[in-house]
Structures are given as structure tokens and as C-alpha cells.
Coordinates of C-alpha atoms and ligand atoms in Angstrom, one line a residue:
Chain A
M1 CA 11.8 -13.1 -15.8
T2 CA 12.5 -11.1 -12.7
V3 CA 14.7 -8.2 -12.1
R4 CA 14.2 -8.4 -8.3
K5 CA 16.1 -11.6 -7.7
I6 CA 17.5 -10.6 -4.3
F7 CA 14.2 -9.4 -3.0
D8 CA 12.5 -12.6 -4.2
E9 CA 15.2 -14.5 -2.3
E10 CA 14.6 -12.5 0.8
L11 CA 10.9 -13.1 0.6
S12 CA 11.5 -16.9 0.3
E13 CA 13.8 -16.7 3.3
L14 CA 11.1 -14.8 5.2
K15 CA 8.6 -17.6 4.5
L16 CA 11.1 -20.3 5.4
Q17 CA 11.7 -18.6 8.8
L18 CA 7.9 -18.5 9.3
V19 CA 7.6 -22.2 8.6
K20 CA 10.5 -22.9 11.1
M21 CA 8.9 -20.8 13.7
C22 CA 5.7 -22.7 13.2
R23 CA 7.4 -26.0 13.4
V24 CA 8.6 -25.1 16.9
T25 CA 5.0 -24.4 18.0
E26 CA 3.8 -27.6 16.4
E27 CA 6.5 -29.5 18.4
M28 CA 5.4 -27.6 21.6
M29 CA 1.7 -28.5 21.1
A30 CA 2.5 -32.2 20.4
D31 CA 4.9 -32.3 23.5
S32 CA 2.4 -30.5 25.7
I33 CA -0.3 -33.1 24.9
T34 CA 2.1 -36.0 25.3
A35 CA 3.4 -34.6 28.6
L36 CA -0.2 -34.3 29.8
T37 CA -1.4 -37.7 28.8
Q38 CA 1.7 -39.5 30.0
R39 CA 2.2 -37.3 33.0
D40 CA 5.7 -36.5 31.8
Y41 CA 6.6 -33.4 33.8
E42 CA 10.1 -33.1 32.4
L43 CA 8.7 -33.0 28.9
A44 CA 6.2 -30.3 30.1
Q45 CA 9.1 -28.3 31.4
S46 CA 10.9 -28.5 28.1
V47 CA 7.9 -27.1 26.3
V48 CA 8.0 -24.0 28.5
Y49 CA 11.7 -23.7 27.5
L50 CA 10.9 -23.9 23.8
D51 CA 8.6 -20.9 24.1
K52 CA 11.7 -18.7 24.4
K53 CA 12.7 -20.0 21.0
V54 CA 9.4 -19.0 19.5
D55 CA 9.8 -15.5 21.0
E56 CA 13.3 -15.3 19.4
Y57 CA 11.8 -16.2 16.0
E58 CA 9.2 -13.6 16.4
M59 CA 11.7 -10.9 17.1
N60 CA 13.9 -11.9 14.2
I61 CA 11.1 -12.2 11.7
E62 CA 9.7 -8.9 12.8
K63 CA 13.1 -7.3 12.2
Q64 CA 13.4 -9.0 8.8
C65 CA 9.9 -7.6 7.8
L66 CA 10.7 -4.1 9.0
R67 CA 14.0 -4.2 7.1
L68 CA 12.3 -5.3 4.0
L69 CA 9.6 -2.6 4.3
I70 CA 12.3 0.1 4.6
K71 CA 14.8 -1.3 2.0
Q72 CA 12.4 -2.6 -0.6
Q73 CA 9.4 -0.4 0.0
P74 CA 7.3 -3.2 -1.3
V75 CA 3.9 -2.6 -3.1
A76 CA 1.1 -4.8 -4.3
R77 CA 1.6 -8.5 -3.5
D78 CA 5.0 -8.0 -2.0
F79 CA 3.6 -5.5 0.4
R80 CA 0.7 -7.8 1.3
T81 CA 3.1 -10.7 1.9
V82 CA 5.4 -8.7 4.2
S83 CA 2.6 -7.1 6.2
S84 CA 0.8 -10.4 6.5
A85 CA 3.9 -12.0 7.8
L86 CA 4.2 -9.3 10.4
K87 CA 0.6 -10.0 11.5
I88 CA 1.0 -13.8 11.4
I89 CA 4.0 -14.0 13.7
T90 CA 1.8 -12.4 16.5
D91 CA -0.6 -15.3 16.1
V92 CA 2.1 -17.9 16.0
E93 CA 3.7 -16.4 19.1
R94 CA 0.4 -16.6 20.9
I95 CA 0.0 -20.3 19.8
G96 CA 3.4 -20.9 21.5
D97 CA 2.2 -19.2 24.6
Q98 CA -0.8 -21.4 24.7
A99 CA 1.2 -24.6 24.3
A100 CA 3.4 -23.4 27.1
D101 CA 0.3 -22.6 29.3
I102 CA -1.0 -26.1 28.7
S103 CA 2.4 -27.5 29.9
A104 CA 2.4 -25.2 32.9
L105 CA -1.1 -26.5 33.9
T106 CA 0.2 -30.1 33.4
S107 CA 2.5 -29.6 36.4
S108 CA -0.6 -28.9 38.5
F109 CA -1.6 -32.6 38.1
K110 CA 1.6 -33.8 39.9
E111 CA -0.3 -34.2 43.2
E112 CA -3.4 -35.7 41.7
K113 CA -3.9 -39.4 42.3
S114 CA -7.0 -40.0 40.2
F115 CA -5.9 -38.9 36.8
D116 CA -8.0 -39.7 33.8
C117 CA -7.3 -37.5 30.7
P118 CA -10.5 -37.2 28.7
D119 CA -10.3 -38.6 25.2
L120 CA -11.3 -35.4 23.6
I121 CA -8.2 -33.5 24.8
P122 CA -5.7 -35.4 22.6
K123 CA -8.2 -35.3 19.8
M124 CA -8.5 -31.5 20.1
G125 CA -4.7 -31.3 20.3
E126 CA -4.3 -33.3 17.1
L127 CA -6.8 -31.1 15.3
A128 CA -5.1 -27.9 16.6
I129 CA -1.7 -29.1 15.4
K130 CA -3.1 -29.9 12.0
M131 CA -4.9 -26.6 11.7
V132 CA -1.8 -24.6 12.6
K133 CA 0.4 -26.6 10.2
E134 CA -2.0 -26.2 7.3
A135 CA -2.7 -22.6 8.1
I136 CA 1.0 -21.7 7.7
N137 CA 1.3 -24.0 4.7
S138 CA -1.6 -22.2 3.0
F139 CA 0.3 -18.9 3.5
V140 CA 3.6 -20.0 2.1
N141 CA 2.1 -22.0 -0.7
E142 CA -0.3 -19.1 -1.5
N143 CA -3.3 -21.4 -1.4
P144 CA -6.5 -19.7 -0.3
F145 CA -8.5 -22.9 -0.7
A146 CA -6.3 -24.7 1.9
A147 CA -7.0 -21.7 4.1
D148 CA -10.8 -22.2 3.6
D149 CA -10.3 -25.9 4.7
V150 CA -8.7 -24.7 8.0
I151 CA -11.5 -22.2 8.6
K152 CA -14.0 -25.0 8.1
A153 CA -12.0 -27.3 10.5
D154 CA -12.5 -24.7 13.2
D155 CA -16.2 -25.5 13.3
E156 CA -15.2 -29.0 14.2
M157 CA -12.9 -27.6 16.9
D158 CA -15.7 -25.5 18.3
D159 CA -18.1 -28.5 18.3
M160 CA -15.5 -30.6 20.2
F161 CA -15.1 -27.8 22.7
D162 CA -18.8 -27.6 23.3
E163 CA -19.0 -31.3 23.7
F164 CA -16.2 -31.3 26.2
K165 CA -17.9 -28.6 28.2
K166 CA -21.0 -30.8 28.4
Q167 CA -19.0 -33.8 29.5
T168 CA -17.2 -31.8 32.1
V169 CA -20.4 -30.5 33.6
E170 CA -21.8 -34.0 33.7
K171 CA -18.6 -35.3 35.4
I172 CA -18.7 -32.7 38.1
K173 CA -22.4 -33.3 38.7
Q174 CA -21.7 -37.0 39.1
N175 CA -18.6 -36.6 41.3
S176 CA -17.8 -33.3 42.8
Q177 CA -14.5 -34.7 44.1
C178 CA -13.1 -34.5 40.6
A179 CA -14.1 -30.8 40.1
D180 CA -10.6 -29.5 40.5
T181 CA -9.0 -31.7 37.8
A182 CA -12.1 -31.2 35.6
I183 CA -11.6 -27.5 35.7
L184 CA -7.9 -27.8 34.8
F185 CA -8.9 -30.0 31.8
M186 CA -11.5 -27.4 30.9
M187 CA -8.8 -24.7 30.8
I188 CA -6.6 -26.9 28.6
A189 CA -9.5 -27.4 26.2
K190 CA -10.1 -23.7 26.1
Y191 CA -6.4 -23.1 25.2
L192 CA -6.7 -25.7 22.4
E193 CA -9.8 -24.0 21.1
R194 CA -8.0 -20.6 21.1
I195 CA -5.2 -22.1 19.1
G196 CA -7.8 -23.0 16.5
D197 CA -8.8 -19.4 16.4
H198 CA -5.2 -18.3 15.9
A199 CA -4.9 -20.7 13.0
V200 CA -8.0 -19.1 11.5
N201 CA -6.4 -15.6 11.9
I202 CA -3.4 -16.9 9.9
C203 CA -5.7 -18.1 7.2
E204 CA -7.4 -14.7 7.0
W205 CA -4.0 -13.3 6.1
T206 CA -3.4 -16.0 3.5
K207 CA -6.6 -14.9 1.9
Y208 CA -5.7 -11.3 2.2
N209 CA -2.4 -12.0 0.6
E210 CA -4.1 -13.6 -2.4
S211 CA -7.1 -11.3 -2.8
G212 CA -6.0 -8.0 -1.3
V213 CA -9.1 -7.9 0.9
H214 CA -8.9 -8.7 4.6
V215 CA -12.1 -10.4 5.8
K216 CA -12.7 -11.5 9.3
V217 CA -14.5 -14.8 9.4
Chain B
M1 CA -19.4 26.6 -22.0
E2 CA -17.5 26.7 -18.7
Y3 CA -14.1 25.3 -17.9
G4 CA -14.5 23.0 -15.0
Q5 CA -12.0 21.1 -12.8
N6 CA -12.5 17.6 -14.1
I7 CA -11.0 16.2 -17.2
S8 CA -12.9 13.7 -19.3
V9 CA -11.1 11.9 -22.1
K10 CA -13.0 9.6 -24.5
Q11 CA -11.6 7.4 -27.2
A12 CA -8.5 9.5 -27.7
D13 CA -5.8 8.5 -30.1
L14 CA -2.6 10.4 -30.8
Y15 CA -0.1 9.9 -33.6
Y16 CA 3.3 11.5 -34.1
G17 CA 3.4 10.9 -37.8
D18 CA 3.0 7.2 -38.2
F19 CA 3.8 6.5 -34.6
H20 CA 0.7 5.6 -32.5
A21 CA 1.7 7.2 -29.2
L22 CA -1.7 7.1 -27.4
K23 CA -4.2 4.3 -28.0
N24 CA -7.8 4.6 -27.4
I25 CA -7.5 6.4 -24.0
N26 CA -10.6 6.8 -21.9
I27 CA -10.1 8.4 -18.5
E28 CA -12.1 10.5 -16.1
I29 CA -9.9 12.6 -13.9
P30 CA -11.8 13.9 -10.9
A31 CA -11.9 17.5 -9.8
K32 CA -9.7 18.8 -6.9
K33 CA -7.9 15.5 -6.6
I34 CA -4.3 14.5 -7.4
T35 CA -4.0 12.1 -10.2
A36 CA -0.6 10.4 -10.9
F37 CA 0.5 9.0 -14.2
I38 CA 3.1 6.2 -13.9
G39 CA 4.7 3.9 -16.4
P40 CA 8.0 3.2 -18.1
S41 CA 9.8 5.7 -20.2
G42 CA 8.2 6.4 -23.6
C43 CA 4.7 5.0 -22.7
G44 CA 3.0 8.3 -23.4
K45 CA 2.5 9.9 -20.0
S46 CA 3.9 13.3 -21.0
T47 CA 2.1 13.1 -24.3
L48 CA -1.2 12.7 -22.6
L49 CA -0.4 15.4 -20.1
K50 CA 0.4 17.8 -22.9
C51 CA -2.9 17.1 -24.6
F52 CA -4.6 18.7 -21.7
N53 CA -3.3 22.2 -22.5
R54 CA -2.8 21.5 -26.3
M55 CA 0.9 21.7 -26.1
N56 CA 1.1 19.0 -28.8
D57 CA -0.5 21.5 -31.3
L58 CA 3.0 22.8 -31.8
V59 CA 4.4 19.4 -32.8
E60 CA 4.5 18.9 -36.5
G61 CA 2.8 15.7 -37.7
C62 CA 0.9 15.3 -34.5
K63 CA -2.6 14.1 -35.1
I64 CA -5.1 13.9 -32.2
T65 CA -8.6 12.3 -32.4
G66 CA -11.2 11.7 -29.7
E67 CA -12.8 13.9 -27.1
F68 CA -10.9 15.9 -24.4
K69 CA -13.2 17.8 -22.1
I70 CA -12.3 20.1 -19.2
G71 CA -15.6 20.7 -17.5
E72 CA -18.0 21.5 -20.3
V73 CA -15.4 22.6 -22.8
D74 CA -14.3 20.3 -25.5
I75 CA -10.8 21.7 -25.7
Y76 CA -9.9 20.6 -29.3
K77 CA -13.2 22.1 -30.6
T78 CA -12.5 25.6 -29.2
N79 CA -10.4 28.1 -31.0
D80 CA -9.5 30.1 -27.9
V81 CA -6.3 28.4 -26.8
N82 CA -5.5 31.4 -24.6
A83 CA -8.6 30.7 -22.5
L84 CA -7.5 27.1 -22.2
R85 CA -4.0 28.0 -21.0
K86 CA -5.5 30.5 -18.5
N87 CA -7.3 27.6 -16.9
V88 CA -4.6 25.0 -17.2
G89 CA -1.2 25.7 -15.8
M90 CA 1.9 23.5 -16.3
V91 CA 5.1 22.8 -14.4
F92 CA 7.9 20.9 -16.2
Q93 CA 10.6 18.5 -15.1
K94 CA 13.5 21.0 -15.4
P95 CA 12.8 24.2 -13.6
N96 CA 12.6 26.8 -16.3
P97 CA 12.4 30.3 -14.8
F98 CA 12.5 33.1 -17.3
P99 CA 15.8 35.1 -17.2
M100 CA 14.2 37.9 -15.3
S101 CA 13.4 38.9 -11.8
V102 CA 11.4 36.8 -9.4
Y103 CA 8.6 39.3 -9.5
D104 CA 8.5 39.5 -13.3
N105 CA 8.5 35.7 -13.6
I106 CA 5.3 35.5 -11.6
A107 CA 3.7 38.6 -13.1
Y108 CA 4.4 37.3 -16.6
G109 CA 1.3 35.3 -17.0
P110 CA -1.2 37.8 -15.5
R111 CA 0.4 40.5 -17.7
T112 CA -0.1 38.3 -20.7
F113 CA -3.7 38.1 -19.8
G114 CA -4.0 41.9 -19.6
I115 CA -3.4 42.8 -16.0
K116 CA -1.4 46.0 -15.9
K117 CA -2.1 47.7 -12.5
R118 CA 0.9 47.5 -10.2
A119 CA -1.2 47.0 -7.1
Q120 CA -3.0 44.1 -8.6
L121 CA 0.2 42.5 -9.8
D122 CA 1.8 43.0 -6.4
E123 CA -1.2 41.2 -4.8
I124 CA -0.9 38.3 -7.3
V125 CA 2.8 37.9 -6.7
E126 CA 2.4 37.9 -3.0
R127 CA -0.5 35.4 -3.1
S128 CA 1.3 33.1 -5.5
L129 CA 4.5 33.1 -3.6
K130 CA 2.6 32.5 -0.4
Q131 CA 0.7 29.6 -1.9
A132 CA 4.0 28.1 -3.0
A133 CA 5.3 28.6 0.5
M134 CA 8.0 30.9 -0.7
W135 CA 6.9 34.3 0.4
D136 CA 9.1 34.5 3.5
E137 CA 12.1 33.1 1.5
L138 CA 11.8 35.5 -1.4
K139 CA 10.0 38.6 -0.2
D140 CA 13.2 40.5 0.1
R141 CA 14.6 39.2 -3.2
L142 CA 11.7 40.0 -5.6
N143 CA 13.9 42.1 -7.8
K144 CA 16.8 39.6 -8.0
S145 CA 17.2 37.3 -11.0
A146 CA 15.3 34.1 -10.7
L147 CA 18.3 32.3 -12.2
G148 CA 20.1 32.9 -8.9
L149 CA 17.8 30.6 -7.0
S150 CA 18.6 27.0 -6.1
G151 CA 17.1 24.2 -8.2
G152 CA 14.5 23.5 -5.6
Q153 CA 13.6 27.2 -5.2
Q154 CA 13.4 27.6 -9.0
Q155 CA 11.0 24.7 -9.3
R156 CA 8.8 26.1 -6.5
L157 CA 9.0 29.5 -8.3
C158 CA 7.7 27.8 -11.4
I159 CA 4.8 26.4 -9.4
A160 CA 4.1 29.9 -8.1
R161 CA 4.3 31.1 -11.6
A162 CA 1.7 28.5 -12.7
L163 CA -0.5 29.6 -9.7
S164 CA -0.4 33.3 -10.7
I165 CA -3.2 32.8 -13.1
S166 CA -5.3 30.8 -10.6
P167 CA -5.6 27.8 -12.9
K168 CA -8.3 25.3 -12.4
I169 CA -6.0 22.5 -13.3
I170 CA -2.2 22.2 -12.8
L171 CA -0.2 19.7 -14.9
M172 CA 3.1 18.7 -13.5
D173 CA 5.6 16.6 -15.5
E174 CA 8.1 14.9 -13.2
P175 CA 8.4 18.2 -11.2
T176 CA 10.7 16.8 -8.5
S177 CA 12.9 14.4 -10.5
A178 CA 15.8 16.9 -10.3
L179 CA 15.4 17.8 -6.7
D180 CA 16.8 16.7 -3.3
P181 CA 14.4 15.1 -0.8
I182 CA 13.8 18.3 1.2
S183 CA 12.7 20.3 -1.9
T184 CA 10.8 17.3 -3.1
G185 CA 9.0 17.1 0.3
K186 CA 8.1 20.8 0.1
I187 CA 6.6 20.4 -3.4
E188 CA 4.7 17.3 -2.3
E189 CA 3.3 19.2 0.7
L190 CA 2.4 22.0 -1.6
C191 CA 0.5 19.7 -3.9
G192 CA -1.6 18.6 -0.9
E193 CA -2.5 22.2 -0.2
L194 CA -3.2 23.1 -3.8
K195 CA -5.7 20.4 -4.3
E196 CA -8.1 22.4 -2.2
Q197 CA -8.4 24.8 -5.1
A198 CA -7.1 23.0 -8.2
T199 CA -7.0 19.6 -9.9
I200 CA -3.5 18.3 -10.1
V201 CA -2.2 15.8 -12.7
I202 CA 1.3 14.7 -12.0
V203 CA 3.7 12.5 -14.0
T204 CA 6.2 10.7 -11.8
H205 CA 8.7 7.9 -12.0
N206 CA 8.8 7.9 -8.2
M207 CA 6.4 5.2 -7.1
Q208 CA 6.6 6.3 -3.5
Q209 CA 5.7 9.8 -4.5
A210 CA 2.6 8.6 -6.3
T211 CA 1.6 6.6 -3.2
R212 CA 2.3 9.5 -0.9
I213 CA 0.5 12.3 -2.7
S214 CA -2.0 11.0 -5.2
D215 CA -5.6 10.0 -4.9
K216 CA -5.8 8.3 -8.3
T217 CA -3.2 6.6 -10.3
G218 CA -3.0 5.6 -14.0
F219 CA -0.6 3.1 -15.3
F220 CA 0.5 3.5 -18.9
L221 CA 2.3 1.0 -21.1
L222 CA 3.2 1.5 -24.8
G223 CA 0.5 4.1 -25.3
D224 CA -2.2 2.1 -23.5
L225 CA -3.8 3.2 -20.2
V226 CA -3.6 -0.3 -18.6
E227 CA -5.2 0.5 -15.3
F228 CA -6.7 3.5 -13.6
G229 CA -8.0 3.5 -10.1
D230 CA -7.7 4.7 -6.5
T231 CA -4.0 4.9 -5.6
D232 CA -4.5 2.7 -2.5
Q233 CA -5.9 0.0 -4.7
I234 CA -3.3 0.3 -7.4
F235 CA -0.5 -0.1 -4.9
T236 CA -1.9 -2.7 -2.6
N237 CA -4.1 -4.7 -4.9
P238 CA -3.6 -4.0 -8.6
K239 CA -6.1 -5.7 -10.9
N240 CA -3.9 -6.0 -13.9
E241 CA -0.9 -8.3 -13.9
K242 CA 1.1 -5.8 -16.0
T243 CA 0.5 -3.1 -13.4
E244 CA 1.6 -5.6 -10.7
N245 CA 4.8 -6.5 -12.6
Y246 CA 5.7 -2.9 -13.2
I247 CA 5.1 -1.5 -9.7
T248 CA 6.8 -4.4 -8.0
G249 CA 9.8 -4.0 -10.3
R250 CA 9.4 -7.3 -12.0
F251 CA 9.0 -5.8 -15.4
G252 CA 10.3 -7.0 -18.7
Ligands
LIG1 N1 7.5 15.3 -30.7 C1 7.5 14.0 -30.9 N2 7.7 13.5 -32.1 C2 7.7 12.1 -32.3 N3 7.6 11.2 -31.3 C3 7.4 11.7 -30.1 C4 7.4 13.1 -29.8 N4 7.2 13.2 -28.5 C5 7.2 12.0 -28.0 N5 7.3 11.0 -28.9 C6 7.3 9.6 -28.8 O1 6.0 9.2 -28.2 C7 6.2 8.2 -27.2 C8 5.7 8.7 -25.8 O2 6.5 9.8 -25.4 P1 6.3 10.5 -24.0 O3 7.2 11.7 -24.0 O4 4.9 10.8 -23.9 O5 6.7 9.4 -23.0 P2 6.8 9.4 -21.4 O6 5.9 8.3 -20.9 O7 6.5 10.8 -20.9 O8 8.3 9.0 -21.1 P3 9.3 9.5 -20.1 O9 9.0 8.8 -18.8 O10 10.7 9.1 -20.6 O11 9.2 11.0 -20.0 C9 7.7 7.9 -27.2 O12 7.9 6.8 -27.9 C10 8.3 9.1 -27.8 O13 9.5 8.8 -28.5
LIG2 MG1 7.7 12.2 -20.0

């Protein structure tokens, strides 16, 4: 039985807001990949617009956390949850930025005639979305094992990135004409790889929330 | 046998008549640190605190077993309670200045322990009031009645009084529960300074106070010491679920 009903409700609300913020970034990532593969420049533009929404969520959740810290002066798990949420929004906000960056780069392909999006890009995109989604789920469901799975998945992401790097080098060697686009794709791959790192950061907070120890993996 | 600054309790039990108020307490309170006792009303915090200067001796039907050592001295094996009280000072929840002047309040303890020379007493009064950060406030009112001071001033005077005998250990039982935030802040600051010379054990219902000032925290429940550890650990990552439930306010 709990005597802190209102606080518990506020904590649930905080988690709900986190999930909503994350949903926006998932949509941004999915749209940015679609915009890229389909050369849909309007869609790319809308992703940049969605980034404002993410920033808004960040501000509001931050306010909510600070208010809870002052009002409830949380300790133990409550304290860990609120402070983790404060740290997590920074990573989620960066994920939004990276999706927006991908879309901004997409516009650079407008003038390109030869356009051939490498297969690995949508694959990395899919994995990035999955990692982010599961990272935030691991936090709200208080599941450190799910966090471990995401951390493992990041190895897969890193492998794909290394593979992509090799492919890009090969491509440029074979046909220096495509160097410009190859480098743009390379940057996109780097953004996706970074998104994976942010998902891992989120998972570290999930694990901190459960164990009380913050370990960098 | 020397009084030291650490308190070591082993397998201690305390009964008030049939009532088992402290159950197999084992605790090592480190020297020159602030240790906080927290827990719901009636869990035995004050009872344990009072064991450290044998105040429970006066309670009829109170039976204490186990070992209580302050430094090398097993305090329930010694007959010299005066020597114990000289080394262990106490401050209570309600400020309890004696109905006498500020000066005499502070000189009371040293006089009891045989100091008669005025110059020496003057020196003790000044030092104690300075340590309690009250000298400037009170140096022109030393002969006025202590009962004329505000609640916060009275409490700090009681701390100065406890300091007059230069105790190795200071016990405080909810010393700020009746004070406003400014007086509370002054006393908390004072605790931080005092631990350079004395070990402080403080009972508090104010969880924020425990986190602010203490190095170690013990959580008591129904006569048990449920958890004892570094304050940071207790408040960010308690090991025991009962501790977690209590400090997060999800108790009962
Ligand atoms: N002199 C006494 N005679 C009989 N029982 C007592 C006596 N003093 C305390 N008790 C009982 O022992 C238990 C512990 O009391 P104690 O005063 O140590 O609690 P506490 O943790 O300090 O509580 P609070 O936070 O209310 O001050 C309580 O149940 C109390 O009723
Ligand atoms: Mg008490």
C-alpha cells in the first residue's frame, strides 16, 4: 500500500512523457530513412520540423523533473528515476538532432542524378529505431535485461558501420565520380551509429535506476 | 582504559519491563563523523542514544544486556558514570536551559567537574559560545537569564553547554525539530564544524537533514537496526526494502 499516491502518479506521468518524446524521435528516424531512400524531400523537411517538437518535450520533461526534485525531494529509487529521466532526455534530444541532420543531408541529394542508396543504410536505420525504442522501454518497464540486449545490439550496429566504411572505400576506389555521394552516405551512417550510442547511454540509466550503480559500457 | 571517540555496540538488548525495545543491536559508530538515526516514532532511536550516556539507568525496570564500548571503555562495566558523562554530552529535542544566566548555564558542567577559577571558567564560556557561533550574539548578555533567549538561541546555548566539558561524543536527540529553518541551518552548520573534534550521533525525523549533515545513517524499525551504512548509499541505494519503503514515504 502506498501513501504517496500523487507522487507515484507524477512519476508515471513522467515516464509517459518520456515515451511520447521517444515516439517522436522514432517517427523522425523512420521518416528520415524513407525520405532518403525514396528521395522524398518534402518528408525530409517535415522531419526537421518535428525536431522542434522534441525540443519542446525536452524542456517540459526537464521542468517536470526539476519540479519533482524540489517538491518531493525524492530519495532512493525515486531519486534515481527522476535523475535518470533528466539525463535520458539529453540523449533522446540528441537522437532527434541526428535524425534531423540525416534529413538535412537528404536534401543535398536533390541535384544528384546517379542515386543508389546502399542497402546497409536502411538496415542500420531499422536497428537504430529498434534500439532506441527498446532502450526507452527498458527504462519505463524497469527491465535491466532488456537494456543488456540493446547494449549487445550496439555491437551489431558497430559491425555494420565498419562494413559500410569498407564498402564506401571500395566504391570510391572503383569510381571516384561517386565520391561526393559516398561521403554523404558515410555521414548518414555515422549519424545512425551515433544514435546507437545514445540508445546505449539510455540503457546505462536503466541499469543505474535498477542497481544504483552507474556503469559506462 | 581510555574513552575514545568511536562507539561499538555488540549484541545489545534493552527491555523496559517486559517490552523489548532494542533487539540485538550491533553497530560501529566511527569517530569524528556524524551518524544519524532515523526511523518511525517508537522504534528505539532515543532509547539507543540514551544508552550511550547511561541515561536509561534512571528508568525503573530498564534492563540492558550486551556490550557498549566507547573507545576502550565498556560503559556498563564501569562504576564511574561521572567520567562517562564528562566524555559524552547530550542535547535534547526541547531546548532546556537552566533558569540561570547564560554564563552560569555554560559554567555549570565545568563547575560540577571541579573547575572553580573564574579565569578558567571565563575562558571555557568564551570558547564554548564561540564554538556554538554565539559569542558575538551573547557576549554582552552573559549575565542575562538564558530563558530570555529565542528558541533557536536556547538550543544553540544548550549545544554550547554540552561543549563546555569538551566531550568526545555529542548525542543530539532531534535537536532542531522545534526550530525555524534559519536556526536549523545554523545548528547543522555547527555540527559540521564540531565533527572536527567530536563524534556526533543525531536522531532526526528530517530525512533531508540526515542527508545534508550525516556521514552514516542507521534505520531503525520496531527495535531492530534494519540497515546501517554510508548516508549516500542509504539515500540513493538502500539495500533493505524496509529502508526503501520508509525513506521514500511508502511505509505501512
Ligand atoms: N521509560 C520508558 N518506559 C517504558 N517504555 C518506554 C520508555 N521509554 C521508551 N519506551 C518505549 O520504547 C519504545 C522506543 O522508544 P523511543 O523513545 O526510543 O522511540 P523513538 O524511536 O525515539 O521515537 P520518537 O521518534 O517518537 O522519539 C517505544 O515503544 C516507547 O514507548
Ligand atoms: Mg525519540
